[in-house]
GROMACS .gro file of C-alpha atoms in nm:
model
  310
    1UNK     CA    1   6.171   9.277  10.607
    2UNK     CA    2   6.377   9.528  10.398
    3UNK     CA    3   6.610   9.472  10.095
    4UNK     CA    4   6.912   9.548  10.263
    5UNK     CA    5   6.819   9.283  10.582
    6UNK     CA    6   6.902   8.999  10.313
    7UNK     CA    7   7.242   8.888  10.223
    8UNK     CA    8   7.359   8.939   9.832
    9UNK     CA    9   7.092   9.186   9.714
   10UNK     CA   10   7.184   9.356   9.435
   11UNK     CA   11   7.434   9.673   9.473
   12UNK     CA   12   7.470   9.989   9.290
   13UNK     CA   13   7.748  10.144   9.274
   14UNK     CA   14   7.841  10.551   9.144
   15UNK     CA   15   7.822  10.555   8.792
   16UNK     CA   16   7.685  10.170   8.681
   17UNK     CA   17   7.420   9.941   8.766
   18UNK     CA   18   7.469   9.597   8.830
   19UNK     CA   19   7.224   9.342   8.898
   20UNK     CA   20   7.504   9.111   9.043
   21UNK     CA   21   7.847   9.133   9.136
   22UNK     CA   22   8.084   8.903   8.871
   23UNK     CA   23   8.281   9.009   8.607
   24UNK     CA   24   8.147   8.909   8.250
   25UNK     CA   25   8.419   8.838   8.067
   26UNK     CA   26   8.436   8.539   7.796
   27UNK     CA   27   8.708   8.327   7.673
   28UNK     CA   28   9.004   8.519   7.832
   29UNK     CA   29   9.286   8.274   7.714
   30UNK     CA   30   9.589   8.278   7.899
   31UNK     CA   31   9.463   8.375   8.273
   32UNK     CA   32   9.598   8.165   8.526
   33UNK     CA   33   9.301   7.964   8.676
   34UNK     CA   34   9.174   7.837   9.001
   35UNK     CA   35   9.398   7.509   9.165
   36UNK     CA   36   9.197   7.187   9.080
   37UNK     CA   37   9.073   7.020   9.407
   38UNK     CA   38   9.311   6.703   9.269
   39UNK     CA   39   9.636   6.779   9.210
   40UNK     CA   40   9.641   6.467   8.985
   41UNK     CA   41   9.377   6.576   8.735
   42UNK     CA   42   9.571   6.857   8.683
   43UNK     CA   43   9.637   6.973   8.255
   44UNK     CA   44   9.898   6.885   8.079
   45UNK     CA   45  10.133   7.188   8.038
   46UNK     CA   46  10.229   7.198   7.676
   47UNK     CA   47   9.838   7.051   7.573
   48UNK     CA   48   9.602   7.136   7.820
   49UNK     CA   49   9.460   6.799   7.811
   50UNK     CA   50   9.389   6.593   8.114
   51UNK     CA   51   9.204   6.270   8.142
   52UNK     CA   52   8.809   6.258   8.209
   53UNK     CA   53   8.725   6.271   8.528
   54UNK     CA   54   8.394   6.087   8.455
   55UNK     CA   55   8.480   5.779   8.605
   56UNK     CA   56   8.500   5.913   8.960
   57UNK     CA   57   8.239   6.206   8.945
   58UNK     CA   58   7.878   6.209   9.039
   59UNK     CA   59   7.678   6.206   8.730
   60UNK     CA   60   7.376   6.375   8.600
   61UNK     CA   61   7.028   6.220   8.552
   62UNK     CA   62   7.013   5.944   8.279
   63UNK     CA   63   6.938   5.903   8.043
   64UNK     CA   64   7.270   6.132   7.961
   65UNK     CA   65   7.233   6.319   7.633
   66UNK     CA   66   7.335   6.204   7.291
   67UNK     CA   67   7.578   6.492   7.279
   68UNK     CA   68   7.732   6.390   7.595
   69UNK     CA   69   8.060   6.216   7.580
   70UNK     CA   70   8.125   5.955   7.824
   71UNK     CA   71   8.393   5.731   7.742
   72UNK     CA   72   8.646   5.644   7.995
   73UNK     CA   73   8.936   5.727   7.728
   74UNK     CA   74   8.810   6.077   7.647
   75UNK     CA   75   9.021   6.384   7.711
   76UNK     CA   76   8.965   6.704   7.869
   77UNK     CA   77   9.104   7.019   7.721
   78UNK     CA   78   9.141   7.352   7.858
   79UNK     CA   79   9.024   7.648   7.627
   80UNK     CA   80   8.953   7.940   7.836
   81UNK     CA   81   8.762   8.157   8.089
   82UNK     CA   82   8.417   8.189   7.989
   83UNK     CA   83   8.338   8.401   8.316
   84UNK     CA   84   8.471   8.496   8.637
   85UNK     CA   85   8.357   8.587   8.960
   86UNK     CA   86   8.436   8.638   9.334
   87UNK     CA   87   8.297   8.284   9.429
   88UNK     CA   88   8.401   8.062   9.095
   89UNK     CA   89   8.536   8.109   8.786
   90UNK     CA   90   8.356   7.933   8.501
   91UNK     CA   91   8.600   7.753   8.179
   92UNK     CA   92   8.549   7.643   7.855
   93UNK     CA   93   8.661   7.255   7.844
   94UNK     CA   94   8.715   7.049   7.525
   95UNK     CA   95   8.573   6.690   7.625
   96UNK     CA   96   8.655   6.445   7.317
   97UNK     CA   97   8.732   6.115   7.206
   98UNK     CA   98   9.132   6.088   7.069
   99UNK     CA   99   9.168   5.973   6.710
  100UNK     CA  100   8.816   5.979   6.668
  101UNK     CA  101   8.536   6.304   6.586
  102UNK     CA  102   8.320   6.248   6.895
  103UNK     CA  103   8.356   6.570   7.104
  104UNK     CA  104   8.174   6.819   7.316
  105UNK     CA  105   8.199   7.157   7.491
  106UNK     CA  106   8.133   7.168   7.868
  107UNK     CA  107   8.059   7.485   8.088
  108UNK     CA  108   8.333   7.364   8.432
  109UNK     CA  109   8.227   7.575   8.703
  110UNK     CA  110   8.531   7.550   8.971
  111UNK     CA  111   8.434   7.736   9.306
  112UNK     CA  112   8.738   7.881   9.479
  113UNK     CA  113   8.927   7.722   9.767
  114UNK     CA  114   8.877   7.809  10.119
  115UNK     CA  115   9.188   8.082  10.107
  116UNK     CA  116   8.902   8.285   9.877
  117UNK     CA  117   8.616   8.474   9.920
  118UNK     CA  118   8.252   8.340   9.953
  119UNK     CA  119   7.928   8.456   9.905
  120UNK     CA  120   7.851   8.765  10.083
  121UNK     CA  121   7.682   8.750  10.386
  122UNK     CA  122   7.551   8.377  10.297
  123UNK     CA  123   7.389   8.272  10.614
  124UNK     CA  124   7.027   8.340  10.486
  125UNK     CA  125   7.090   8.092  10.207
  126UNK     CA  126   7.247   7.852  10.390
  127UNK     CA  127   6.913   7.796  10.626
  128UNK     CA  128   6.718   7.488  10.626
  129UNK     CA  129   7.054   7.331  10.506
  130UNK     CA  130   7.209   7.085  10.700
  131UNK     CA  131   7.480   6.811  10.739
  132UNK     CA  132   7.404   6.537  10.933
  133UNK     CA  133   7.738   6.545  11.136
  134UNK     CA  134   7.662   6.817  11.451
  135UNK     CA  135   8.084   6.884  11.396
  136UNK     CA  136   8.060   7.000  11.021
  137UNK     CA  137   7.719   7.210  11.113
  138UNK     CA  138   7.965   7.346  11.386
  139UNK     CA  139   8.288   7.414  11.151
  140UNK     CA  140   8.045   7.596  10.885
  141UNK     CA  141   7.891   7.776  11.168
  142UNK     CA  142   8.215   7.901  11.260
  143UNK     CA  143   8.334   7.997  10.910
  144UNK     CA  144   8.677   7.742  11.006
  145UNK     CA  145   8.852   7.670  10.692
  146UNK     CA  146   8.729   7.318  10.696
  147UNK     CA  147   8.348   7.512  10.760
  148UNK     CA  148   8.472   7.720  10.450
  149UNK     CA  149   8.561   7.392  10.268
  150UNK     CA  150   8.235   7.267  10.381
  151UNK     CA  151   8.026   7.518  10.285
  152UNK     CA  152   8.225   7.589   9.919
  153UNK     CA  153   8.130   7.195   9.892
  154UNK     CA  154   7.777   7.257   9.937
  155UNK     CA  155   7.753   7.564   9.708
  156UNK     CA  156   7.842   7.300   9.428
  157UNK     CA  157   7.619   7.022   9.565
  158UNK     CA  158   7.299   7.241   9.609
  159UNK     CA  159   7.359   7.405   9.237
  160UNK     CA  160   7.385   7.010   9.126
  161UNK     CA  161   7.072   6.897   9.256
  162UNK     CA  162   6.888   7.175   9.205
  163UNK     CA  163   6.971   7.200   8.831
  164UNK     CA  164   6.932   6.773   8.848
  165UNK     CA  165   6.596   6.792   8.941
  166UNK     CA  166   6.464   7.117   8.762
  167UNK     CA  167   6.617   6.913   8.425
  168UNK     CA  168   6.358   6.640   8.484
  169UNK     CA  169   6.124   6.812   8.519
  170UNK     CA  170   6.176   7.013   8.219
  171UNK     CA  171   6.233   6.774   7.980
  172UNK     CA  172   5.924   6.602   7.950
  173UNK     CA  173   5.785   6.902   7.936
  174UNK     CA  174   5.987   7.182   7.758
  175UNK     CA  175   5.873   7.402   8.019
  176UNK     CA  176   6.202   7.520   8.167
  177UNK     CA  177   6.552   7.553   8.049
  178UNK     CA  178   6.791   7.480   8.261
  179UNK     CA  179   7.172   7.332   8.124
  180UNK     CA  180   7.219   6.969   8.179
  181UNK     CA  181   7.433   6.895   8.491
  182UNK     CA  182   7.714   6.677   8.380
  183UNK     CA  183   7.930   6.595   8.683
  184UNK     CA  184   7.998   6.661   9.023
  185UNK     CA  185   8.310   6.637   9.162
  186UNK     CA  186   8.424   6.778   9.478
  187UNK     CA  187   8.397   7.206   9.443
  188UNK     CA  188   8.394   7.167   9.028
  189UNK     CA  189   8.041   7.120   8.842
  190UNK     CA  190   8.055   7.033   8.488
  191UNK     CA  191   7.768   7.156   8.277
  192UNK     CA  192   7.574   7.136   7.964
  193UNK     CA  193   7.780   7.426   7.735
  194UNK     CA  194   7.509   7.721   7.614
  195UNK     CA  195   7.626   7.861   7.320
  196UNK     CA  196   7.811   7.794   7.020
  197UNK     CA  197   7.898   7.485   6.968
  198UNK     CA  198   8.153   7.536   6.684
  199UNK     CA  199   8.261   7.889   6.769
  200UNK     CA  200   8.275   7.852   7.148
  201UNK     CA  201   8.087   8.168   7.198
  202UNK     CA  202   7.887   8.139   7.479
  203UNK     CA  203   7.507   8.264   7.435
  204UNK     CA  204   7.445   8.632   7.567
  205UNK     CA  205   7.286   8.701   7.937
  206UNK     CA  206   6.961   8.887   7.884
  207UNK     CA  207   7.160   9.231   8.009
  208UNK     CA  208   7.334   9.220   7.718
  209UNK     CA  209   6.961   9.213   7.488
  210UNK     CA  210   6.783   9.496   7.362
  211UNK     CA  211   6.467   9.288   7.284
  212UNK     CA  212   6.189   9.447   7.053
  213UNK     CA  213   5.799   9.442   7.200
  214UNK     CA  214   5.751   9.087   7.076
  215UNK     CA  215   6.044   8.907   7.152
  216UNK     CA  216   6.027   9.057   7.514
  217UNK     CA  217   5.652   8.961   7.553
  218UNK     CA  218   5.781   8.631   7.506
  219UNK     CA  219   6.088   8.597   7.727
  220UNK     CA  220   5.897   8.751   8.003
  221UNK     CA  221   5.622   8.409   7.916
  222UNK     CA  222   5.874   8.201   7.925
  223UNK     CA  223   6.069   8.366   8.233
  224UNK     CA  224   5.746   8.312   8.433
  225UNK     CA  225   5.659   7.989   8.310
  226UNK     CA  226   6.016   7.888   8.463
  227UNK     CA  227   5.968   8.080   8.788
  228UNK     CA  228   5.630   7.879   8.848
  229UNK     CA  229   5.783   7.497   8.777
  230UNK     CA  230   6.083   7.662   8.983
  231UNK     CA  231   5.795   7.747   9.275
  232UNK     CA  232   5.604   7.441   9.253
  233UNK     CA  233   5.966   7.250   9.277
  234UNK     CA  234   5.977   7.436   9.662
  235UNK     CA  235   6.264   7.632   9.472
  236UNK     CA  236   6.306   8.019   9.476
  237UNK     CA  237   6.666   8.132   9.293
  238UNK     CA  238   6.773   8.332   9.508
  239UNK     CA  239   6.982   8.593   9.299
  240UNK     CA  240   6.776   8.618   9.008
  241UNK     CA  241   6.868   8.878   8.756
  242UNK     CA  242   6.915   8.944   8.363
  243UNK     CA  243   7.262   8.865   8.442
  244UNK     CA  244   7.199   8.461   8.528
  245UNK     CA  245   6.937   8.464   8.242
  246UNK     CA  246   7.072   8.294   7.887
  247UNK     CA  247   6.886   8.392   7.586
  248UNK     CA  248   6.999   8.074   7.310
  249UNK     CA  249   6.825   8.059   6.969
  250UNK     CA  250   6.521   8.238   7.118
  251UNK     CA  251   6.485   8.059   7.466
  252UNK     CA  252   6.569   8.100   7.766
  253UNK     CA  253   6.782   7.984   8.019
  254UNK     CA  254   6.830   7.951   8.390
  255UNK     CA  255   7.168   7.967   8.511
  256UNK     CA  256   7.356   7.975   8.852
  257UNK     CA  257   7.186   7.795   9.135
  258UNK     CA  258   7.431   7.776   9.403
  259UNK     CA  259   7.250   7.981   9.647
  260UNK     CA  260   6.876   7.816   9.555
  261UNK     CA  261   6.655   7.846   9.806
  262UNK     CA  262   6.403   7.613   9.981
  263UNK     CA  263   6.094   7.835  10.043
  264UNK     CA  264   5.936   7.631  10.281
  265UNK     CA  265   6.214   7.535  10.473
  266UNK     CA  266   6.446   7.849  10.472
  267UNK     CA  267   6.246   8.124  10.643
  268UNK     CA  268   6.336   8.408  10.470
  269UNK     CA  269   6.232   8.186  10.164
  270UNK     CA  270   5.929   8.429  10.077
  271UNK     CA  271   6.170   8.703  10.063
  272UNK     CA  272   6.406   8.592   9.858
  273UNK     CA  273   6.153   8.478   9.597
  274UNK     CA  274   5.968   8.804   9.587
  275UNK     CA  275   6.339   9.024   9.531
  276UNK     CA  276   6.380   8.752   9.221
  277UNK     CA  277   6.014   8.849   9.084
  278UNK     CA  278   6.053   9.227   9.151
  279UNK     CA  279   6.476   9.277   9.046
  280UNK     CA  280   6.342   9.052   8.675
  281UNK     CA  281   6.030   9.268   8.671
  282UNK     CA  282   6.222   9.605   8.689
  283UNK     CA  283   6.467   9.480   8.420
  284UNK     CA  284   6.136   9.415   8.195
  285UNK     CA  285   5.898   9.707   8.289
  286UNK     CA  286   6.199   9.939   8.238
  287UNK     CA  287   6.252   9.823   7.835
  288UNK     CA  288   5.876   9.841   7.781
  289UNK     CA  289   5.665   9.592   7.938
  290UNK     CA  290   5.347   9.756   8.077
  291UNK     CA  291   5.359   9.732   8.397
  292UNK     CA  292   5.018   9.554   8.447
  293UNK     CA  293   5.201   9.265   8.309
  294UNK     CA  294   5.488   9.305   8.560
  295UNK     CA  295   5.339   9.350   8.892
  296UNK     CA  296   5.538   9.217   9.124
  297UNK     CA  297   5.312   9.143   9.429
  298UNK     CA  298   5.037   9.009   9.206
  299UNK     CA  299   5.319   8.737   9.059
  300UNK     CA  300   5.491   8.639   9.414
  301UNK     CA  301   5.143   8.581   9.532
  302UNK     CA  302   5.081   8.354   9.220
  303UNK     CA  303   5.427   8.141   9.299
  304UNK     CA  304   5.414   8.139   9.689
  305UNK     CA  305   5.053   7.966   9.629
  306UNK     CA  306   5.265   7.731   9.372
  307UNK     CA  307   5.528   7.653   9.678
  308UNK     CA  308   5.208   7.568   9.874
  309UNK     CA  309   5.244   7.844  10.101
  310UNK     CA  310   4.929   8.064  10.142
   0.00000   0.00000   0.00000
């Protein structure tokens, strides 16, 4: 199969490459934001505080973090735009205690409403998904705006579990970092915040490194470190690139899963692993890493054998 047979492969465009198709921008205060799904949770105009939504979210896997603040009486505050895109915008929310110092920062991830775009051609991702009801397999099938709705809803549920289960698995083990999934709750995710806790500044995407020989040695140990527990999981990323890769006091971080892949059960599941390995692989071999170190068919051989698939 070629590169351009898949859906969402990276694009270059005249004058730039890009290993993915968002705009970077952080903390843009001021920009009018996405709808929430509930019109009753939405911010309070002159504070930008609503109430938790904790109470009636899906949670992450317990036990929850010390950091994590979950206290029915806690507020949420808007503070920003850490990143947008052409599927979801990503804000920088306040979650804290009133009258008291117990606060955190959260990552909310709010995928756009059915009126917006989607991913790009995202029928290869979406196989070996299903809903058990034949008429929502139907309406997503279709691309009707409940199949939109549908589909939007399962972006946000897939990225959920996958980052759930990955987080178990990596913290016994410290052997992948991945940030804590907070809440689900409808078409908005609420994450672990990577970054700066006291200056909101999120940490930088990998693109945005110029690593010298030993600290990129050692990001490319960790990166496939993560790519086998992601393999051995039955996970492949599906859009991996220096862009979705945090670097955070020296480690780093896996970020945006909504179009993870099974790659037993999604037949193109191979593929899609073995464009992650060789689109990270490029990035590396281009600022220095030998290329012996960086072959791509000799690493998606090592992870499809992970998956179990020989």
């Amino acid at each position: 199969m070629r590169d351009h047979d898949l859906p969402a492969l990276e694009r270059r465009s005249r004058g730039k490459s890009r290993f993915d198709d968002d705009e970077p921008r952080f903390l843009k205060r001021g920009r009018p934001t996405e709808p929430l799904a509930d019109p009753d949770s939405e911010p309070d105009p002159d504070t930008g505080e609503r109430w938790s939504s904790w109470d009636d979210a899906e949670h992450g896997p317990q036990p929850h973090p010390a950091w994590l603040i979950t206290e029915l009486a806690a507020k949420d505050t808007e503070l920003g735009v850490l990143k947008t895109g052409k599927e979801a915008d990503v804000h920088l929310v306040r979650r804290a205690v009133p009258d008291t110092d117990r606060s955190c920062l959260l990552a909310v991830k709010r995928y756009r409403d059915p009126e917006h775009r989607l991913f790009h051609r995202d029928a290869g991702y979406l196989e070996g998904r299903r809903v058990r009801r034949s008429r929502e397999n139907r309406a997503m099938a279709s691309r009707t705006a409940f199949g939109r709705q549908m589909i939007a809803g399962q972006w946000a549920a897939a990225e959920f579990a996958a980052l759930a289960r990955l987080w178990e698995i990596g913290a016994g083990h410290d052997r992948i970092a991945v940030p804590y999934p907070v809440q689900l709750r409808g078409t908005e995710l609420m994450l672990e915040f990577v970054g700066d806790a006291e200056s909101g500044e999120a940490a930088p995407r990998l693109a945005q490194l110029r690593p010298d020989p030993t600290e990129l040695r050692d990001l490319w140990a960790q990166l496939v470190e993560a790519l086998r527990v992601l393999a051995r999981a039955g996970y492949a990323h599906g859009d991996l690139s220096p862009y979705n890769l945090l670097v955070h006091q020296g480690r780093l971080v896996v970020i945006d899963l909504p179009q993870v892949v099974d790659v037993v059960a999604n037949p193109q599941g191979p593929e899609f692993l073995a464009r992650d390995v060789r689109v990270v692989g490029t990035w590396f071999a281009a600022r220095g890493l030998p290329p012996e170190q960086v072959d791509p068919a000799t690493l998606t051989a090592e992870l499809l054998r992970e998956a179990g698939i020989r």
